[in-house]
Short mmCIF file of C-alpha atoms and ligand atoms in Angstrom, two decimals:
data_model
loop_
_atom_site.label_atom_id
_atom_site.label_comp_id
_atom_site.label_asym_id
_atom_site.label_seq_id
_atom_site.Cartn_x
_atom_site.Cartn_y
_atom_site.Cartn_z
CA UNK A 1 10.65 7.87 23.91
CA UNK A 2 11.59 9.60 20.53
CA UNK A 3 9.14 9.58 17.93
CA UNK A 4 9.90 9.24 14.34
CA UNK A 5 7.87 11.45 12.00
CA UNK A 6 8.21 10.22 8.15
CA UNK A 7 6.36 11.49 4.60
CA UNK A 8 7.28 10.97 1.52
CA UNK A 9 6.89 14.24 -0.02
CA UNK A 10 7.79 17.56 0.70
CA UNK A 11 4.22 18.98 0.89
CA UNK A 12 3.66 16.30 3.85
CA UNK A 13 6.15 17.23 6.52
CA UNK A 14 6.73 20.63 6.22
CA UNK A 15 4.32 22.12 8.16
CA UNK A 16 6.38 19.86 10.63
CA UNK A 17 9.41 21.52 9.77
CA UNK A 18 8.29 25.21 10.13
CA UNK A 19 7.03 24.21 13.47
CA UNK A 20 10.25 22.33 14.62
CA UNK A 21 12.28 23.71 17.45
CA UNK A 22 15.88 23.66 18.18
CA UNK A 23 16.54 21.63 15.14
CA UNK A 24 19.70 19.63 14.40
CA UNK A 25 20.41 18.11 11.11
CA UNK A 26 22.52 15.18 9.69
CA UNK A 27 22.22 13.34 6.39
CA UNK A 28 22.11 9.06 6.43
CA UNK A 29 21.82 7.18 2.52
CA UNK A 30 20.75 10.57 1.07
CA UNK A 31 18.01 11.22 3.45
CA UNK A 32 17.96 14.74 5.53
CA UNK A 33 17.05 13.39 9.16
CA UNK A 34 15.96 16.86 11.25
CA UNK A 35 15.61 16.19 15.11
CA UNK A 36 13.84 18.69 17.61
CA UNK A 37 11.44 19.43 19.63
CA UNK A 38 7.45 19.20 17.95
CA UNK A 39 4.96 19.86 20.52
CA UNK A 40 7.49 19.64 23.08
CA UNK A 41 8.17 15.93 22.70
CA UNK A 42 10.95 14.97 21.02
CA UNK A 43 10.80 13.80 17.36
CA UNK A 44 13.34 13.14 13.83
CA UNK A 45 11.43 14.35 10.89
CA UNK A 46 12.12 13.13 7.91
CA UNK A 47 11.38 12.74 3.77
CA UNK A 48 11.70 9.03 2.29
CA UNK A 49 10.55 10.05 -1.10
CA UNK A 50 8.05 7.51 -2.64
CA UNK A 51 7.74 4.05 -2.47
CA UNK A 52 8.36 0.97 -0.76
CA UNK A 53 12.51 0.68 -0.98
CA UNK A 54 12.69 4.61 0.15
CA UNK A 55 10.10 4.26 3.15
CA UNK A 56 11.91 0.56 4.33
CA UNK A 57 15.17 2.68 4.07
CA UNK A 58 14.15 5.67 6.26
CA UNK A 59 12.23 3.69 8.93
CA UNK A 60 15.24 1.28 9.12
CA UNK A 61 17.48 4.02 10.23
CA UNK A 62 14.98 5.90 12.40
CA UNK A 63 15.20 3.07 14.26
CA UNK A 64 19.11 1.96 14.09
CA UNK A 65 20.69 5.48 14.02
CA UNK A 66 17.81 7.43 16.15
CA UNK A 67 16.43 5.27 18.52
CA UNK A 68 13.25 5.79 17.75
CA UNK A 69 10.48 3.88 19.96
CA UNK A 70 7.48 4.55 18.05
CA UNK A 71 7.19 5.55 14.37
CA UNK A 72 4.13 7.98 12.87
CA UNK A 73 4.01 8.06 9.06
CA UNK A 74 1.75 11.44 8.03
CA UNK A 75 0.85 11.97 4.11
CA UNK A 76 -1.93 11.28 1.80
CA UNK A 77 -3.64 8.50 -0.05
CA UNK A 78 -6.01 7.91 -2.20
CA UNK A 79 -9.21 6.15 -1.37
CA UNK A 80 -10.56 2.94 -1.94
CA UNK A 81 -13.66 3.12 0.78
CA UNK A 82 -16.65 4.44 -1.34
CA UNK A 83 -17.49 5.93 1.98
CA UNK A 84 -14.07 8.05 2.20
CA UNK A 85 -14.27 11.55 0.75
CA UNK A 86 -11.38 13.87 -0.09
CA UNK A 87 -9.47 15.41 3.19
CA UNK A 88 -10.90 12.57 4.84
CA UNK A 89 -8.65 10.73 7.12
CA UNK A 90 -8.01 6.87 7.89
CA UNK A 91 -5.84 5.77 10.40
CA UNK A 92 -4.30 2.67 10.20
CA UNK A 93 -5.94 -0.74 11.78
CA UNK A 94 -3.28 -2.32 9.88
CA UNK A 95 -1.49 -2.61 6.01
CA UNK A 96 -0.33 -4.80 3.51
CA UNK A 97 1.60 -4.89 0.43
CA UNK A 98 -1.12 -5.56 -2.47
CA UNK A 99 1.27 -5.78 -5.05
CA UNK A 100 2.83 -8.71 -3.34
CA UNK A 101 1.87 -12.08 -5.50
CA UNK A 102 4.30 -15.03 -4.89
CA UNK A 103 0.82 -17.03 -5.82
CA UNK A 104 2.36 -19.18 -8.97
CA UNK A 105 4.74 -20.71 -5.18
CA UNK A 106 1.27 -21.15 -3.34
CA UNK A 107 1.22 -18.00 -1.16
CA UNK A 108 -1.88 -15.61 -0.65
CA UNK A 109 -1.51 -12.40 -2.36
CA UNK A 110 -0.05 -9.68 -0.40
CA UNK A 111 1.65 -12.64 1.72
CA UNK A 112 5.29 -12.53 2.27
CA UNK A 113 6.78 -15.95 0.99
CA UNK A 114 7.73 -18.63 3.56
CA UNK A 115 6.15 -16.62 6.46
CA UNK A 116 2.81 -16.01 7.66
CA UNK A 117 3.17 -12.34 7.39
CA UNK A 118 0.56 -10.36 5.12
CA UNK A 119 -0.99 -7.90 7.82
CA UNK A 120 1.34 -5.90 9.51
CA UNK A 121 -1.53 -4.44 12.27
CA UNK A 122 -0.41 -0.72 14.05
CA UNK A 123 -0.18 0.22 17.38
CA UNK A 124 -3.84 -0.18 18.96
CA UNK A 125 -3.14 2.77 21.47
CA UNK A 126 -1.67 4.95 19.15
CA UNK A 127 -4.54 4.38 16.62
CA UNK A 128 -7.38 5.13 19.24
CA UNK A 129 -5.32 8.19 20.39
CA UNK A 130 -5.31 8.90 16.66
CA UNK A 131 -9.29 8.70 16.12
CA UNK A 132 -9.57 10.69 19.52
CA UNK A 133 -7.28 13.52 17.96
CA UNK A 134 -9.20 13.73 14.71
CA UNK A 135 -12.41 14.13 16.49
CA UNK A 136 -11.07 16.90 18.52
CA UNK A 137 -10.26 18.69 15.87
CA UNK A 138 -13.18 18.05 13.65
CA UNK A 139 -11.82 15.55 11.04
CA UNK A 140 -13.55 13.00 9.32
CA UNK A 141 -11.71 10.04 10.72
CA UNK A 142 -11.78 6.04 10.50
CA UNK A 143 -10.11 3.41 11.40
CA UNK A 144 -8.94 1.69 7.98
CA UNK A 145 -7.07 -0.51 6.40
CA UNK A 146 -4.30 0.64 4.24
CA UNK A 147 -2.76 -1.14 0.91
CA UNK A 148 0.57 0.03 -0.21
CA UNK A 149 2.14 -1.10 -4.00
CA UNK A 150 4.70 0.43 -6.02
CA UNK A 151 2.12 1.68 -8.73
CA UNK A 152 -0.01 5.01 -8.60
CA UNK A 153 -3.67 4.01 -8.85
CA UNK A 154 -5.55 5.79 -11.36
CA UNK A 155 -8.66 3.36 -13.00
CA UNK A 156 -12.12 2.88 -11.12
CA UNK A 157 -11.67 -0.36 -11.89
CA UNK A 158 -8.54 -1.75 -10.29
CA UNK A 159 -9.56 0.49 -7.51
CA UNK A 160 -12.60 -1.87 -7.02
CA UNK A 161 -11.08 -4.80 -7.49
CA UNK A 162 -8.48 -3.84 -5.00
CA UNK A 163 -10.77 -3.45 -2.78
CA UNK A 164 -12.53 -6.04 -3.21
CA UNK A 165 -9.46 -8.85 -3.19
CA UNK A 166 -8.06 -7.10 0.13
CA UNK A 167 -10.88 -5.00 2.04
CA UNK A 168 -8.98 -1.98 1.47
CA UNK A 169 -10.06 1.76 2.79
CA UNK A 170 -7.27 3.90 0.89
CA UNK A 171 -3.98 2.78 -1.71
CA UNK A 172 -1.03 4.55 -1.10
CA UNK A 173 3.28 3.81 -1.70
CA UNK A 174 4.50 3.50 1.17
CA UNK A 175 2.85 2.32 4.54
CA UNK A 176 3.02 -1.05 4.68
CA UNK A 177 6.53 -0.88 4.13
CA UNK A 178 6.86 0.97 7.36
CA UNK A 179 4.69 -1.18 8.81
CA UNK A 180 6.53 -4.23 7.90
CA UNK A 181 10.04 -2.88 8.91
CA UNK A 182 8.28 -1.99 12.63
CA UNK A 183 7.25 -5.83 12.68
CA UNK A 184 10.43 -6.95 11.95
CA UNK A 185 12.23 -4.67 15.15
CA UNK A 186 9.04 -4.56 17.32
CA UNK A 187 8.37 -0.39 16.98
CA UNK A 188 5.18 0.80 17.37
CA UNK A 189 3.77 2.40 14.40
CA UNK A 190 0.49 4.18 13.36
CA UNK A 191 0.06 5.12 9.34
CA UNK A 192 -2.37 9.23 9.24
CA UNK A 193 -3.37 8.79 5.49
CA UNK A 194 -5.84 12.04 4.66
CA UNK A 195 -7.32 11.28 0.77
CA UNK A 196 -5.75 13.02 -1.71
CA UNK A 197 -7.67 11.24 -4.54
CA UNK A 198 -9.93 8.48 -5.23
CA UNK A 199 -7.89 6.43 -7.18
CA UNK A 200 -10.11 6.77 -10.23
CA UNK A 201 -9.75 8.56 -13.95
CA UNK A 202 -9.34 11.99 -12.03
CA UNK A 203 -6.61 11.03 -9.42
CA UNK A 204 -3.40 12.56 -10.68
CA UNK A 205 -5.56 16.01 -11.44
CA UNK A 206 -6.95 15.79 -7.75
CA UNK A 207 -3.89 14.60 -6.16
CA UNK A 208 -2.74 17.42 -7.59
CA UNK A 209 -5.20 19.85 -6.58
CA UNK A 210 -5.85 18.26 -3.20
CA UNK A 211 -2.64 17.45 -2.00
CA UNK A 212 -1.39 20.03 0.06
CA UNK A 213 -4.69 20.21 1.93
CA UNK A 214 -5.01 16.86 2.83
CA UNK A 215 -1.49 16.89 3.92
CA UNK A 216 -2.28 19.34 6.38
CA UNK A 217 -5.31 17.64 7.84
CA UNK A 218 -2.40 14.73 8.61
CA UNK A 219 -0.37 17.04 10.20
CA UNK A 220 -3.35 18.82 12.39
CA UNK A 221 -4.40 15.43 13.61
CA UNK A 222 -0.78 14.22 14.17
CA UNK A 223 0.31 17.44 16.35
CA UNK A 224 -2.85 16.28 18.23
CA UNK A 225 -1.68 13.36 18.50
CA UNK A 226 1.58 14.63 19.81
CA UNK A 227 0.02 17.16 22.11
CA UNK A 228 -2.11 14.08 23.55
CA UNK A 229 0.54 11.90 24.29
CA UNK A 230 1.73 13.46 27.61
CA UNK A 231 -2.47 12.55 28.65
CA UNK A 232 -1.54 9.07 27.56
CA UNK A 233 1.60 9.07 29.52
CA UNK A 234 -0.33 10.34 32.88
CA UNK A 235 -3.01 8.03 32.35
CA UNK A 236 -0.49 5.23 32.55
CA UNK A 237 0.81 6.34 35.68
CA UNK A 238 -2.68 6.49 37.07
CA UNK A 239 -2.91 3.01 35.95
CA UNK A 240 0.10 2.45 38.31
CA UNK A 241 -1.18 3.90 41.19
CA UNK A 242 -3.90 1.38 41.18
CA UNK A 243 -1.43 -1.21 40.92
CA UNK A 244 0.00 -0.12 43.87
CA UNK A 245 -3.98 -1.49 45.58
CA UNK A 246 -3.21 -4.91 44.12
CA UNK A 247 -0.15 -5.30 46.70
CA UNK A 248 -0.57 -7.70 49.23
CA UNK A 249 1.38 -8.48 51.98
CA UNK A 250 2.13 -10.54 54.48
CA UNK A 251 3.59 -10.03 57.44
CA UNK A 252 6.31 -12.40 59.56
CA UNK A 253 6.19 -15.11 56.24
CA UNK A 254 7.58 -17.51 55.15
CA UNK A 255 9.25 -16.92 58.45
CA UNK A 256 9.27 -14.20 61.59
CA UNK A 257 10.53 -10.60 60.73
CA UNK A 258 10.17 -11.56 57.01
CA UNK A 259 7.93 -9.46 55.25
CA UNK A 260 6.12 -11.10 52.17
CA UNK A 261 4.54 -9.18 48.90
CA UNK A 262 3.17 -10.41 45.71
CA UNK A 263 0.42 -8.60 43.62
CA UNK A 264 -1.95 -10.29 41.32
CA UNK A 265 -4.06 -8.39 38.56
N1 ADE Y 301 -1.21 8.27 -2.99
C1 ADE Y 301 -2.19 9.17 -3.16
N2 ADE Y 301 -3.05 8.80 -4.10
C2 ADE Y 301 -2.61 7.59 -4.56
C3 ADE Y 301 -3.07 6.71 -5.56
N3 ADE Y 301 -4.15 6.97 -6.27
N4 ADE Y 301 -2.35 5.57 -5.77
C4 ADE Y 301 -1.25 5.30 -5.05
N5 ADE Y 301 -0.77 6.12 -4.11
C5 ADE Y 301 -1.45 7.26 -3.86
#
């Protein structure tokens, strides 16, 4: 099960990349895709760039060219939750495009036209193995919902009122657009958003200031994540051993020397 490992800026994978182990490198539509080993499992790192077209892109061919089975997206974003400070963390419950608005043809903001998509909802196990990785390494974590538009926010206002029209926890460029490309192959996907900013008068002077950090509270709680996973993995495979319990058979049926099984859960 490779893992595909994308931010959109420099300063938010590469503390990945220093860590990476016998990389290999090839370039797809401009991107630099670097595969290895992180935390012994094996993962493709790489950089979309901002916004919606460049994270679509990149998850697309994580998944055609790489095989990728589950996608993580680590970076920053600013917040929306009054309750979220800086280098704070929210992991994704799910995301949607808030800069969506086909309302004038009768469709719910944020709703993709002619479908009932507007939520694109993450991977519940790889969520709550996010919120248990935060907490083991002291984070501030929460489960969140994430809001993703081709604009930086920077005005208390709209910040408000984007919270208010969607229930929003942080605003950032990219996630739901890997969450809506994971929908639309069935991948697995969790979005590790620490807050940059608050999306108010100061944001570009704190993104600026804050950005590096909060990146690397992502990529502590992601390598977590990563080191975790094997635990998962186990933990399904005790899960099978009970199965085995559930097995019932029958001896000599529907007829002598055959031997009936069935399990039921
Ligand atoms: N990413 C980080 N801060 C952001 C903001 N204020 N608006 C949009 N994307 C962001």
């Amino acid at each position: 099960n490779k893992i595909g490992i994308i931010g959109a800026m420099t300063e938010e994978i590469e503390l990945y990349l220093n860590e990476l182990k016998d990389i290999y490198k090839t370039q797809e539509a401009g991107f630099d895709f670097c595969g290895g080993l992180f935390e012994g499992k094996e993962v493709i790192i790489v950089k979309s760039g901002v916004s919606k077209v460049n994270a679509a892109a990149c998850t697309q061919i994580l998944i055609d060219n790489f095989n990728v089975k589950t996608i993580i997206f680590t970076g920053v974003a600013g917040s929306l939750n009054p309750e979220l400070n800086i280098l704070d963390i929210v992991i994704s419950k799910d995301c949607l495009q808030h800069d969506l608005d086909a309302t004038k043809l009768g469709f719910e903001k944020g709703q993709i036209p002619f479908t009932e998509l507007k939520n694109f909802n993450s991977s519940e196990i790889l969520t709550s193995l996010g919120i248990t990785s935060g907490t083991q390494q002291k984070l501030n974590v929460q489960k969140g919902r994430i809001l993703t538009g081709d604009q930086f926010i920077e005005n208390k206002e709209k910040a408000i009122l984007l919270r208010e029209e969607f229930s929003g926890d942080c605003i950032d460029m990219e996630s739901a657009a890997v969450a809506h490309v994971c929908h639309l192959n069935n991948i697995e996907h969790v979005i590790i958003r620490s807050i940059s900013d608050k999306a108010d008068g100061s944001a570009s002077v704190d993104f600026g200031e804050f950005c590096k950090q909060a990146s690397k509270n992502s990529f502590l709680l992601v390598k977590t994540m990563l080191k975790n996973i094997n635990f998962e993995i186990k933990n399904n495979k005790i899960n099978t051993e009970k199965l085995k319990d559930k097995i019932r058979t029958v001896p000599d049926w529907p007829k002598p020397g055959i031997m009936f099984r069935d399990v039921s859960t």
